[in-house]
JSON list of C-alpha atoms in Angstrom, two decimals:
[
{"chain": "A", "resi": 1, "resn": "GLY", "atom": "CA", "xyz": [3.75, 7.38, 16.82]},
{"chain": "A", "resi": 2, "resn": "ASP", "atom": "CA", "xyz": [5.32, 6.76, 13.48]},
{"chain": "A", "resi": 3, "resn": "SER", "atom": "CA", "xyz": [3.97, 8.65, 10.56]},
{"chain": "A", "resi": 4, "resn": "VAL", "atom": "CA", "xyz": [4.37, 9.69, 7.04]},
{"chain": "A", "resi": 5, "resn": "THR", "atom": "CA", "xyz": [3.42, 13.39, 5.72]},
{"chain": "A", "resi": 6, "resn": "GLN", "atom": "CA", "xyz": [3.48, 13.93, 1.95]},
{"chain": "A", "resi": 7, "resn": "MET", "atom": "CA", "xyz": [2.31, 16.79, -0.17]},
{"chain": "A", "resi": 8, "resn": "GLU", "atom": "CA", "xyz": [-1.16, 17.19, -1.05]},
{"chain": "A", "resi": 9, "resn": "GLY", "atom": "CA", "xyz": [-2.35, 16.65, -4.67]},
{"chain": "A", "resi": 10, "resn": "PRO", "atom": "CA", "xyz": [-3.30, 16.47, -7.35]},
{"chain": "A", "resi": 11, "resn": "VAL", "atom": "CA", "xyz": [-0.17, 17.53, -8.99]},
{"chain": "A", "resi": 12, "resn": "THR", "atom": "CA", "xyz": [-0.64, 18.44, -12.57]},
{"chain": "A", "resi": 13, "resn": "LEU", "atom": "CA", "xyz": [2.18, 18.83, -14.93]},
{"chain": "A", "resi": 14, "resn": "SER", "atom": "CA", "xyz": [3.10, 18.87, -18.70]},
{"chain": "A", "resi": 15, "resn": "GLU", "atom": "CA", "xyz": [5.04, 16.00, -20.23]},
{"chain": "A", "resi": 16, "resn": "GLU", "atom": "CA", "xyz": [8.86, 16.34, -19.92]},
{"chain": "A", "resi": 17, "resn": "ALA", "atom": "CA", "xyz": [8.25, 18.50, -16.73]},
{"chain": "A", "resi": 18, "resn": "PHE", "atom": "CA", "xyz": [10.26, 18.13, -13.55]},
{"chain": "A", "resi": 19, "resn": "LEU", "atom": "CA", "xyz": [8.60, 16.34, -10.69]},
{"chain": "A", "resi": 20, "resn": "THR", "atom": "CA", "xyz": [9.05, 16.61, -6.94]},
{"chain": "A", "resi": 21, "resn": "ILE", "atom": "CA", "xyz": [6.83, 15.02, -4.53]},
{"chain": "A", "resi": 22, "resn": "ASN", "atom": "CA", "xyz": [7.64, 16.03, -0.96]},
{"chain": "A", "resi": 23, "resn": "CYS", "atom": "CA", "xyz": [7.62, 13.38, 1.97]},
{"chain": "A", "resi": 24, "resn": "THR", "atom": "CA", "xyz": [8.72, 13.85, 5.53]},
{"chain": "A", "resi": 25, "resn": "TYR", "atom": "CA", "xyz": [8.53, 11.20, 8.35]},
{"chain": "A", "resi": 26, "resn": "THR", "atom": "CA", "xyz": [8.43, 10.77, 11.89]},
{"chain": "A", "resi": 27, "resn": "ALA", "atom": "CA", "xyz": [9.83, 7.63, 13.52]},
{"chain": "A", "resi": 28, "resn": "THR", "atom": "CA", "xyz": [11.58, 6.23, 16.26]},
{"chain": "A", "resi": 29, "resn": "GLY", "atom": "CA", "xyz": [14.76, 4.20, 15.35]},
{"chain": "A", "resi": 30, "resn": "TYR", "atom": "CA", "xyz": [16.08, 3.99, 11.78]},
{"chain": "A", "resi": 31, "resn": "PRO", "atom": "CA", "xyz": [13.24, 3.26, 9.46]},
{"chain": "A", "resi": 32, "resn": "SER", "atom": "CA", "xyz": [13.56, 2.00, 5.81]},
{"chain": "A", "resi": 33, "resn": "LEU", "atom": "CA", "xyz": [11.49, 4.15, 3.37]},
{"chain": "A", "resi": 34, "resn": "PHE", "atom": "CA", "xyz": [9.75, 3.48, 0.31]},
{"chain": "A", "resi": 35, "resn": "TRP", "atom": "CA", "xyz": [7.90, 4.88, -2.63]},
{"chain": "A", "resi": 36, "resn": "TYR", "atom": "CA", "xyz": [4.85, 2.96, -3.90]},
{"chain": "A", "resi": 37, "resn": "VAL", "atom": "CA", "xyz": [2.89, 3.59, -7.18]},
{"chain": "A", "resi": 38, "resn": "GLN", "atom": "CA", "xyz": [-0.55, 2.88, -7.81]},
{"chain": "A", "resi": 39, "resn": "TYR", "atom": "CA", "xyz": [-1.64, 3.04, -11.52]},
{"chain": "A", "resi": 40, "resn": "PRO", "atom": "CA", "xyz": [-5.50, 3.34, -12.23]},
{"chain": "A", "resi": 41, "resn": "GLY", "atom": "CA", "xyz": [-7.32, 0.23, -11.43]},
{"chain": "A", "resi": 42, "resn": "GLU", "atom": "CA", "xyz": [-4.44, -1.52, -10.00]},
{"chain": "A", "resi": 43, "resn": "GLY", "atom": "CA", "xyz": [-2.86, -2.47, -6.66]},
{"chain": "A", "resi": 44, "resn": "LEU", "atom": "CA", "xyz": [0.50, -0.78, -5.29]},
{"chain": "A", "resi": 45, "resn": "GLN", "atom": "CA", "xyz": [3.79, -1.74, -6.66]},
{"chain": "A", "resi": 46, "resn": "LEU", "atom": "CA", "xyz": [6.95, -0.80, -4.97]},
{"chain": "A", "resi": 47, "resn": "LEU", "atom": "CA", "xyz": [8.82, 1.81, -6.96]},
{"chain": "A", "resi": 48, "resn": "LEU", "atom": "CA", "xyz": [12.05, 2.41, -5.04]},
{"chain": "A", "resi": 49, "resn": "LYS", "atom": "CA", "xyz": [13.35, 2.30, -1.63]},
{"chain": "A", "resi": 50, "resn": "ALA", "atom": "CA", "xyz": [16.16, 3.07, 0.66]},
{"chain": "A", "resi": 51, "resn": "THR", "atom": "CA", "xyz": [17.12, 1.46, 3.81]},
{"chain": "A", "resi": 52, "resn": "LYS", "atom": "CA", "xyz": [19.61, 3.86, 5.64]},
{"chain": "A", "resi": 53, "resn": "ALA", "atom": "CA", "xyz": [20.71, 7.54, 5.86]},
{"chain": "A", "resi": 54, "resn": "ASP", "atom": "CA", "xyz": [22.12, 9.06, 2.37]},
{"chain": "A", "resi": 55, "resn": "ASP", "atom": "CA", "xyz": [20.87, 6.06, 0.61]},
{"chain": "A", "resi": 56, "resn": "LYS", "atom": "CA", "xyz": [19.53, 6.96, -2.78]},
{"chain": "A", "resi": 57, "resn": "GLY", "atom": "CA", "xyz": [16.75, 4.55, -4.34]},
{"chain": "A", "resi": 58, "resn": "SER", "atom": "CA", "xyz": [16.18, 4.74, -8.01]},
{"chain": "A", "resi": 59, "resn": "ASN", "atom": "CA", "xyz": [13.93, 3.07, -10.56]},
{"chain": "A", "resi": 60, "resn": "LYS", "atom": "CA", "xyz": [12.33, 3.91, -13.94]},
{"chain": "A", "resi": 61, "resn": "GLY", "atom": "CA", "xyz": [13.85, 7.41, -13.90]},
{"chain": "A", "resi": 62, "resn": "PHE", "atom": "CA", "xyz": [12.56, 8.23, -10.34]},
{"chain": "A", "resi": 63, "resn": "GLU", "atom": "CA", "xyz": [14.78, 8.95, -7.48]},
{"chain": "A", "resi": 64, "resn": "ALA", "atom": "CA", "xyz": [14.60, 9.64, -3.82]},
{"chain": "A", "resi": 65, "resn": "THR", "atom": "CA", "xyz": [17.33, 10.22, -1.23]},
{"chain": "A", "resi": 66, "resn": "TYR", "atom": "CA", "xyz": [17.07, 9.25, 2.31]},
{"chain": "A", "resi": 67, "resn": "ARG", "atom": "CA", "xyz": [17.91, 12.44, 4.32]},
{"chain": "A", "resi": 68, "resn": "LYS", "atom": "CA", "xyz": [18.01, 11.89, 8.19]},
{"chain": "A", "resi": 69, "resn": "GLU", "atom": "CA", "xyz": [18.69, 15.29, 9.01]},
{"chain": "A", "resi": 70, "resn": "THR", "atom": "CA", "xyz": [15.74, 16.48, 7.53]},
{"chain": "A", "resi": 71, "resn": "THR", "atom": "CA", "xyz": [13.54, 13.36, 8.02]},
{"chain": "A", "resi": 72, "resn": "SER", "atom": "CA", "xyz": [12.76, 13.63, 4.29]},
{"chain": "A", "resi": 73, "resn": "PHE", "atom": "CA", "xyz": [12.58, 11.25, 1.40]},
{"chain": "A", "resi": 74, "resn": "HIS", "atom": "CA", "xyz": [11.46, 13.51, -1.56]},
{"chain": "A", "resi": 75, "resn": "LEU", "atom": "CA", "xyz": [10.63, 11.70, -5.03]},
{"chain": "A", "resi": 76, "resn": "GLU", "atom": "CA", "xyz": [11.88, 13.47, -8.02]},
{"chain": "A", "resi": 77, "resn": "LYS", "atom": "CA", "xyz": [11.86, 12.63, -11.83]},
{"chain": "A", "resi": 78, "resn": "GLY", "atom": "CA", "xyz": [13.67, 14.79, -14.33]},
{"chain": "A", "resi": 79, "resn": "SER", "atom": "CA", "xyz": [11.09, 14.40, -17.24]},
{"chain": "A", "resi": 80, "resn": "VAL", "atom": "CA", "xyz": [7.73, 12.77, -16.57]},
{"chain": "A", "resi": 81, "resn": "GLN", "atom": "CA", "xyz": [5.76, 11.00, -19.24]},
{"chain": "A", "resi": 82, "resn": "VAL", "atom": "CA", "xyz": [2.07, 10.67, -19.50]},
{"chain": "A", "resi": 83, "resn": "SER", "atom": "CA", "xyz": [2.34, 6.98, -18.48]},
{"chain": "A", "resi": 84, "resn": "ASP", "atom": "CA", "xyz": [3.74, 8.30, -15.06]},
{"chain": "A", "resi": 85, "resn": "SER", "atom": "CA", "xyz": [0.16, 9.51, -14.12]},
{"chain": "A", "resi": 86, "resn": "ALA", "atom": "CA", "xyz": [-0.83, 7.49, -10.87]},
{"chain": "A", "resi": 87, "resn": "VAL", "atom": "CA", "xyz": [-0.95, 7.75, -7.19]},
{"chain": "A", "resi": 88, "resn": "TYR", "atom": "CA", "xyz": [2.29, 7.79, -5.29]},
{"chain": "A", "resi": 89, "resn": "PHE", "atom": "CA", "xyz": [2.56, 6.70, -1.77]},
{"chain": "A", "resi": 90, "resn": "CYS", "atom": "CA", "xyz": [5.52, 7.48, 0.70]},
{"chain": "A", "resi": 91, "resn": "ALA", "atom": "CA", "xyz": [5.95, 4.87, 3.17]},
{"chain": "A", "resi": 92, "resn": "LEU", "atom": "CA", "xyz": [8.16, 3.66, 6.28]},
{"chain": "A", "resi": 93, "resn": "ASP", "atom": "CA", "xyz": [8.88, 0.54, 7.78]},
{"chain": "A", "resi": 94, "resn": "THR", "atom": "CA", "xyz": [10.43, 0.40, 11.24]},
{"chain": "A", "resi": 95, "resn": "GLY", "atom": "CA", "xyz": [11.32, -3.35, 11.16]},
{"chain": "A", "resi": 96, "resn": "GLY", "atom": "CA", "xyz": [7.94, -4.79, 12.42]},
{"chain": "A", "resi": 97, "resn": "PHE", "atom": "CA", "xyz": [6.63, -5.84, 8.92]},
{"chain": "A", "resi": 98, "resn": "LYS", "atom": "CA", "xyz": [3.95, -3.32, 9.15]},
{"chain": "A", "resi": 99, "resn": "THR", "atom": "CA", "xyz": [4.20, -0.52, 6.53]},
{"chain": "A", "resi": 100, "resn": "ILE", "atom": "CA", "xyz": [2.95, 2.95, 7.45]},
{"chain": "A", "resi": 101, "resn": "PHE", "atom": "CA", "xyz": [1.73, 4.97, 4.28]},
{"chain": "A", "resi": 102, "resn": "GLY", "atom": "CA", "xyz": [1.19, 8.62, 3.74]},
{"chain": "A", "resi": 103, "resn": "ALA", "atom": "CA", "xyz": [-1.97, 9.83, 2.22]},
{"chain": "A", "resi": 104, "resn": "GLY", "atom": "CA", "xyz": [-0.84, 9.44, -1.51]},
{"chain": "A", "resi": 105, "resn": "THR", "atom": "CA", "xyz": [-0.37, 12.24, -4.14]},
{"chain": "A", "resi": 106, "resn": "ARG", "atom": "CA", "xyz": [-2.04, 11.91, -7.37]},
{"chain": "A", "resi": 107, "resn": "LEU", "atom": "CA", "xyz": [-0.04, 12.93, -10.38]},
{"chain": "A", "resi": 108, "resn": "PHE", "atom": "CA", "xyz": [-1.65, 13.85, -13.73]},
{"chain": "A", "resi": 109, "resn": "VAL", "atom": "CA", "xyz": [0.77, 14.41, -16.65]},
{"chain": "A", "resi": 110, "resn": "LYS", "atom": "CA", "xyz": [-0.66, 16.14, -19.67]},
{"chain": "A", "resi": 111, "resn": "ALA", "atom": "CA", "xyz": [0.48, 15.38, -23.11]},
{"chain": "B", "resi": 1, "resn": "SER", "atom": "CA", "xyz": [9.31, -11.30, -5.04]},
{"chain": "B", "resi": 2, "resn": "ALA", "atom": "CA", "xyz": [5.69, -12.61, -4.77]},
{"chain": "B", "resi": 3, "resn": "VAL", "atom": "CA", "xyz": [2.68, -12.96, -7.11]},
{"chain": "B", "resi": 4, "resn": "ILE", "atom": "CA", "xyz": [-0.50, -12.24, -5.47]},
{"chain": "B", "resi": 5, "resn": "SER", "atom": "CA", "xyz": [-3.97, -12.78, -6.79]},
{"chain": "B", "resi": 6, "resn": "GLN", "atom": "CA", "xyz": [-7.24, -11.74, -5.36]},
{"chain": "B", "resi": 7, "resn": "LYS", "atom": "CA", "xyz": [-10.84, -12.60, -6.10]},
{"chain": "B", "resi": 8, "resn": "PRO", "atom": "CA", "xyz": [-13.09, -11.07, -7.08]},
{"chain": "B", "resi": 9, "resn": "SER", "atom": "CA", "xyz": [-11.72, -7.97, -8.58]},
{"chain": "B", "resi": 10, "resn": "ARG", "atom": "CA", "xyz": [-14.95, -5.91, -8.10]},
{"chain": "B", "resi": 11, "resn": "ASP", "atom": "CA", "xyz": [-18.32, -6.53, -6.74]},
{"chain": "B", "resi": 12, "resn": "ILE", "atom": "CA", "xyz": [-21.65, -4.57, -6.21]},
{"chain": "B", "resi": 13, "resn": "CYS", "atom": "CA", "xyz": [-23.43, -5.72, -3.23]},
{"chain": "B", "resi": 14, "resn": "GLN", "atom": "CA", "xyz": [-26.52, -4.80, -1.31]},
{"chain": "B", "resi": 15, "resn": "ARG", "atom": "CA", "xyz": [-26.44, -3.25, 2.27]},
{"chain": "B", "resi": 16, "resn": "GLY", "atom": "CA", "xyz": [-26.79, -6.07, 4.84]},
{"chain": "B", "resi": 17, "resn": "THR", "atom": "CA", "xyz": [-25.07, -8.82, 2.83]},
{"chain": "B", "resi": 18, "resn": "SER", "atom": "CA", "xyz": [-21.71, -10.05, 3.39]},
{"chain": "B", "resi": 19, "resn": "LEU", "atom": "CA", "xyz": [-18.74, -10.53, 0.90]},
{"chain": "B", "resi": 20, "resn": "THR", "atom": "CA", "xyz": [-15.66, -12.91, 1.04]},
{"chain": "B", "resi": 21, "resn": "ILE", "atom": "CA", "xyz": [-12.40, -11.84, -0.53]},
{"chain": "B", "resi": 22, "resn": "GLN", "atom": "CA", "xyz": [-9.92, -14.40, -1.33]},
{"chain": "B", "resi": 23, "resn": "CYS", "atom": "CA", "xyz": [-6.02, -13.70, -1.50]},
{"chain": "B", "resi": 24, "resn": "GLN", "atom": "CA", "xyz": [-3.80, -16.27, -3.10]},
{"chain": "B", "resi": 25, "resn": "VAL", "atom": "CA", "xyz": [0.07, -16.02, -2.83]},
{"chain": "B", "resi": 26, "resn": "ASP", "atom": "CA", "xyz": [2.46, -18.05, -5.10]},
{"chain": "B", "resi": 27, "resn": "SER", "atom": "CA", "xyz": [4.73, -18.67, -2.29]},
{"chain": "B", "resi": 28, "resn": "GLN", "atom": "CA", "xyz": [4.45, -19.75, 1.52]},
{"chain": "B", "resi": 29, "resn": "VAL", "atom": "CA", "xyz": [4.52, -16.81, 3.70]},
{"chain": "B", "resi": 30, "resn": "THR", "atom": "CA", "xyz": [4.03, -16.27, 7.49]},
{"chain": "B", "resi": 31, "resn": "MET", "atom": "CA", "xyz": [2.25, -12.95, 7.51]},
{"chain": "B", "resi": 32, "resn": "MET", "atom": "CA", "xyz": [-0.35, -11.59, 5.34]},
{"chain": "B", "resi": 33, "resn": "PHE", "atom": "CA", "xyz": [-1.94, -8.10, 5.65]},
{"chain": "B", "resi": 34, "resn": "TRP", "atom": "CA", "xyz": [-5.51, -7.11, 4.96]},
{"chain": "B", "resi": 35, "resn": "TYR", "atom": "CA", "xyz": [-5.88, -3.15, 3.98]},
{"chain": "B", "resi": 36, "resn": "ARG", "atom": "CA", "xyz": [-8.71, -0.98, 3.26]},
{"chain": "B", "resi": 37, "resn": "GLN", "atom": "CA", "xyz": [-8.44, 2.07, 0.90]},
{"chain": "B", "resi": 38, "resn": "GLN", "atom": "CA", "xyz": [-11.52, 4.29, 0.90]},
{"chain": "B", "resi": 39, "resn": "PRO", "atom": "CA", "xyz": [-12.15, 6.47, -2.26]},
{"chain": "B", "resi": 40, "resn": "GLY", "atom": "CA", "xyz": [-9.25, 8.96, -2.63]},
{"chain": "B", "resi": 41, "resn": "GLN", "atom": "CA", "xyz": [-7.73, 7.85, 0.73]},
{"chain": "B", "resi": 42, "resn": "SER", "atom": "CA", "xyz": [-4.52, 6.22, 1.77]},
{"chain": "B", "resi": 43, "resn": "LEU", "atom": "CA", "xyz": [-4.33, 2.70, 2.93]},
{"chain": "B", "resi": 44, "resn": "THR", "atom": "CA", "xyz": [-5.63, 1.60, 6.31]},
{"chain": "B", "resi": 45, "resn": "LEU", "atom": "CA", "xyz": [-4.33, -1.63, 7.85]},
{"chain": "B", "resi": 46, "resn": "ILE", "atom": "CA", "xyz": [-7.36, -3.70, 8.99]},
{"chain": "B", "resi": 47, "resn": "ALA", "atom": "CA", "xyz": [-5.54, -6.97, 10.35]},
{"chain": "B", "resi": 48, "resn": "THR", "atom": "CA", "xyz": [-2.53, -9.03, 10.25]},
{"chain": "B", "resi": 49, "resn": "ALA", "atom": "CA", "xyz": [-3.22, -12.95, 9.54]},
{"chain": "B", "resi": 50, "resn": "ASN", "atom": "CA", "xyz": [-0.85, -15.51, 10.80]},
{"chain": "B", "resi": 51, "resn": "GLN", "atom": "CA", "xyz": [-1.36, -19.08, 9.76]},
{"chain": "B", "resi": 52, "resn": "GLY", "atom": "CA", "xyz": [-2.51, -21.26, 12.71]},
{"chain": "B", "resi": 53, "resn": "SER", "atom": "CA", "xyz": [-3.42, -18.24, 14.91]},
{"chain": "B", "resi": 54, "resn": "GLU", "atom": "CA", "xyz": [-6.25, -15.69, 15.18]},
{"chain": "B", "resi": 55, "resn": "ALA", "atom": "CA", "xyz": [-5.85, -12.57, 13.29]},
{"chain": "B", "resi": 56, "resn": "THR", "atom": "CA", "xyz": [-4.73, -9.49, 14.93]},
{"chain": "B", "resi": 57, "resn": "TYR", "atom": "CA", "xyz": [-6.93, -6.46, 14.35]},
{"chain": "B", "resi": 58, "resn": "GLU", "atom": "CA", "xyz": [-5.85, -2.92, 14.26]},
{"chain": "B", "resi": 59, "resn": "SER", "atom": "CA", "xyz": [-7.93, -0.08, 16.38]},
{"chain": "B", "resi": 60, "resn": "GLY", "atom": "CA", "xyz": [-11.37, 0.29, 15.04]},
{"chain": "B", "resi": 61, "resn": "PHE", "atom": "CA", "xyz": [-11.48, -2.99, 13.20]},
{"chain": "B", "resi": 62, "resn": "VAL", "atom": "CA", "xyz": [-13.32, -5.94, 14.77]},
{"chain": "B", "resi": 63, "resn": "ILE", "atom": "CA", "xyz": [-13.30, -9.50, 14.07]},
{"chain": "B", "resi": 64, "resn": "ASP", "atom": "CA", "xyz": [-17.34, -9.77, 13.97]},
{"chain": "B", "resi": 65, "resn": "LYS", "atom": "CA", "xyz": [-17.25, -7.37, 11.16]},
{"chain": "B", "resi": 66, "resn": "PHE", "atom": "CA", "xyz": [-14.05, -8.39, 9.27]},
{"chain": "B", "resi": 67, "resn": "PRO", "atom": "CA", "xyz": [-13.65, -12.17, 10.05]},
{"chain": "B", "resi": 68, "resn": "ILE", "atom": "CA", "xyz": [-10.39, -13.57, 8.53]},
{"chain": "B", "resi": 69, "resn": "SER", "atom": "CA", "xyz": [-9.14, -16.90, 7.73]},
{"chain": "B", "resi": 70, "resn": "ARG", "atom": "CA", "xyz": [-5.88, -18.21, 7.24]},
{"chain": "B", "resi": 71, "resn": "PRO", "atom": "CA", "xyz": [-6.07, -21.90, 6.53]},
{"chain": "B", "resi": 72, "resn": "ASN", "atom": "CA", "xyz": [-2.61, -22.51, 5.12]},
{"chain": "B", "resi": 73, "resn": "LEU", "atom": "CA", "xyz": [0.66, -20.45, 4.12]},
{"chain": "B", "resi": 74, "resn": "THR", "atom": "CA", "xyz": [-0.52, -19.45, 0.72]},
{"chain": "B", "resi": 75, "resn": "PHE", "atom": "CA", "xyz": [-4.19, -18.25, 1.28]},
{"chain": "B", "resi": 76, "resn": "SER", "atom": "CA", "xyz": [-6.26, -15.95, 3.23]},
{"chain": "B", "resi": 77, "resn": "THR", "atom": "CA", "xyz": [-9.83, -14.73, 3.26]},
{"chain": "B", "resi": 78, "resn": "LEU", "atom": "CA", "xyz": [-11.34, -11.49, 4.52]},
{"chain": "B", "resi": 79, "resn": "THR", "atom": "CA", "xyz": [-15.24, -11.22, 4.87]},
{"chain": "B", "resi": 80, "resn": "VAL", "atom": "CA", "xyz": [-16.90, -7.82, 4.96]},
{"chain": "B", "resi": 81, "resn": "SER", "atom": "CA", "xyz": [-19.92, -8.59, 7.19]},
{"chain": "B", "resi": 82, "resn": "ASN", "atom": "CA", "xyz": [-23.34, -6.74, 7.21]},
{"chain": "B", "resi": 83, "resn": "MET", "atom": "CA", "xyz": [-22.26, -4.32, 4.74]},
{"chain": "B", "resi": 84, "resn": "SER", "atom": "CA", "xyz": [-23.22, -0.60, 4.56]},
{"chain": "B", "resi": 85, "resn": "PRO", "atom": "CA", "xyz": [-22.48, 1.88, 1.91]},
{"chain": "B", "resi": 86, "resn": "GLU", "atom": "CA", "xyz": [-19.55, 3.11, 4.24]},
{"chain": "B", "resi": 87, "resn": "ASP", "atom": "CA", "xyz": [-17.86, -0.13, 3.39]},
{"chain": "B", "resi": 88, "resn": "SER", "atom": "CA", "xyz": [-17.20, 0.69, -0.25]},
{"chain": "B", "resi": 89, "resn": "SER", "atom": "CA", "xyz": [-13.70, 0.63, -0.52]},
{"chain": "B", "resi": 90, "resn": "ILE", "atom": "CA", "xyz": [-10.87, -1.17, -2.38]},
{"chain": "B", "resi": 91, "resn": "TYR", "atom": "CA", "xyz": [-9.63, -4.11, -0.27]},
{"chain": "B", "resi": 92, "resn": "LEU", "atom": "CA", "xyz": [-6.01, -5.18, -0.60]},
{"chain": "B", "resi": 93, "resn": "CYS", "atom": "CA", "xyz": [-3.94, -7.98, 0.68]},
{"chain": "B", "resi": 94, "resn": "SER", "atom": "CA", "xyz": [-0.17, -7.79, 0.87]},
{"chain": "B", "resi": 95, "resn": "VAL", "atom": "CA", "xyz": [2.69, -9.93, 2.27]},
{"chain": "B", "resi": 96, "resn": "PRO", "atom": "CA", "xyz": [6.31, -8.84, 3.31]},
{"chain": "B", "resi": 97, "resn": "ILE", "atom": "CA", "xyz": [8.85, -10.55, 1.47]},
{"chain": "B", "resi": 98, "resn": "PRO", "atom": "CA", "xyz": [12.65, -10.18, 2.52]},
{"chain": "B", "resi": 99, "resn": "GLY", "atom": "CA", "xyz": [14.65, -8.20, 0.27]},
{"chain": "B", "resi": 100, "resn": "ARG", "atom": "CA", "xyz": [18.43, -7.67, 0.47]},
{"chain": "B", "resi": 101, "resn": "THR", "atom": "CA", "xyz": [18.47, -5.15, 3.14]},
{"chain": "B", "resi": 102, "resn": "SER", "atom": "CA", "xyz": [14.76, -4.86, 4.39]},
{"chain": "B", "resi": 103, "resn": "TYR", "atom": "CA", "xyz": [11.28, -6.44, 3.81]},
{"chain": "B", "resi": 104, "resn": "GLU", "atom": "CA", "xyz": [9.30, -5.17, 0.98]},
{"chain": "B", "resi": 105, "resn": "GLN", "atom": "CA", "xyz": [5.49, -5.43, 0.82]},
{"chain": "B", "resi": 106, "resn": "TYR", "atom": "CA", "xyz": [3.90, -6.92, -2.25]},
{"chain": "B", "resi": 107, "resn": "PHE", "atom": "CA", "xyz": [0.30, -6.25, -2.87]},
{"chain": "B", "resi": 108, "resn": "GLY", "atom": "CA", "xyz": [-2.56, -7.90, -4.72]},
{"chain": "B", "resi": 109, "resn": "PRO", "atom": "CA", "xyz": [-4.62, -6.06, -7.33]},
{"chain": "B", "resi": 110, "resn": "GLY", "atom": "CA", "xyz": [-7.26, -5.25, -5.03]},
{"chain": "B", "resi": 111, "resn": "THR", "atom": "CA", "xyz": [-10.89, -5.87, -4.73]},
{"chain": "B", "resi": 112, "resn": "ARG", "atom": "CA", "xyz": [-13.11, -2.90, -5.57]},
{"chain": "B", "resi": 113, "resn": "LEU", "atom": "CA", "xyz": [-16.23, -3.10, -3.39]},
{"chain": "B", "resi": 114, "resn": "THR", "atom": "CA", "xyz": [-19.35, -0.79, -3.97]},
{"chain": "B", "resi": 115, "resn": "VAL", "atom": "CA", "xyz": [-22.35, -1.39, -1.54]},
{"chain": "B", "resi": 116, "resn": "THR", "atom": "CA", "xyz": [-25.86, 0.09, -2.43]}
]
C-alpha cells in the first residue's frame, strides 16, 4: 500500500545551519506530496506542497522538490531559526481525500 | 482555506468515563476526518465522517469505542468511550479543501486527552 518514510529525529541544529529532512514515498499512481509542520501545542499546518514530478514547493524559506525518479520529497532550508523548532510531517495524497503521513521528524534549533 | 476549532482543547479524565470532542468548521464541507496522535507518534486516521451517513472506520477502530456524529456540514463530534490510559492522545479533526491543483488538509488545533 501507499506509505511515507521520513528520517528519524530528533534533528538538532544551531541557528543559521542548513536543514535537510529526507522523505521517500511509495504510491501507485501519481500522488500529491506535502510537508506539514506542527508547532508545540498546536495542530498541523500545511507548509508546502507539490502536485507533479519536478514541481518545487516553497514557503517561509523551506523548499522541497518532487523527484519521481527517486520517489523523494526532501525538505530543505538554507538557514534555520529558533522559531523553526517543530515537528515536520511528510505526507501524500493519491486523490482519495485521505492523507497518509510519515512518522514525523522533530527539529530543535539552538540559539 | 478553512478555520477549524475544537473543544475542549485539553482534558484529564478518569478511566471508564467518556469524553465527547467537538469540531466546528467555518464553511460547509462534505467530508471530515478524525485522527489520533499518540505521544511522539504520527497521525493515525480513526474514521471519515460524512454528513447524512454512518462514519467509515479504519482498521482497528470501532464505532462502539469511537462513536461519531455528523449532524450538519459544519460540525462533527467524536466520543472516546470507556477510556483507558492507552487512549491518552491528541485527537485532531481535519477537512479536505480543494486548492488550485489538489486537495489540502486543514486541521483543528487538537484536543489533548490524558486518561488517569
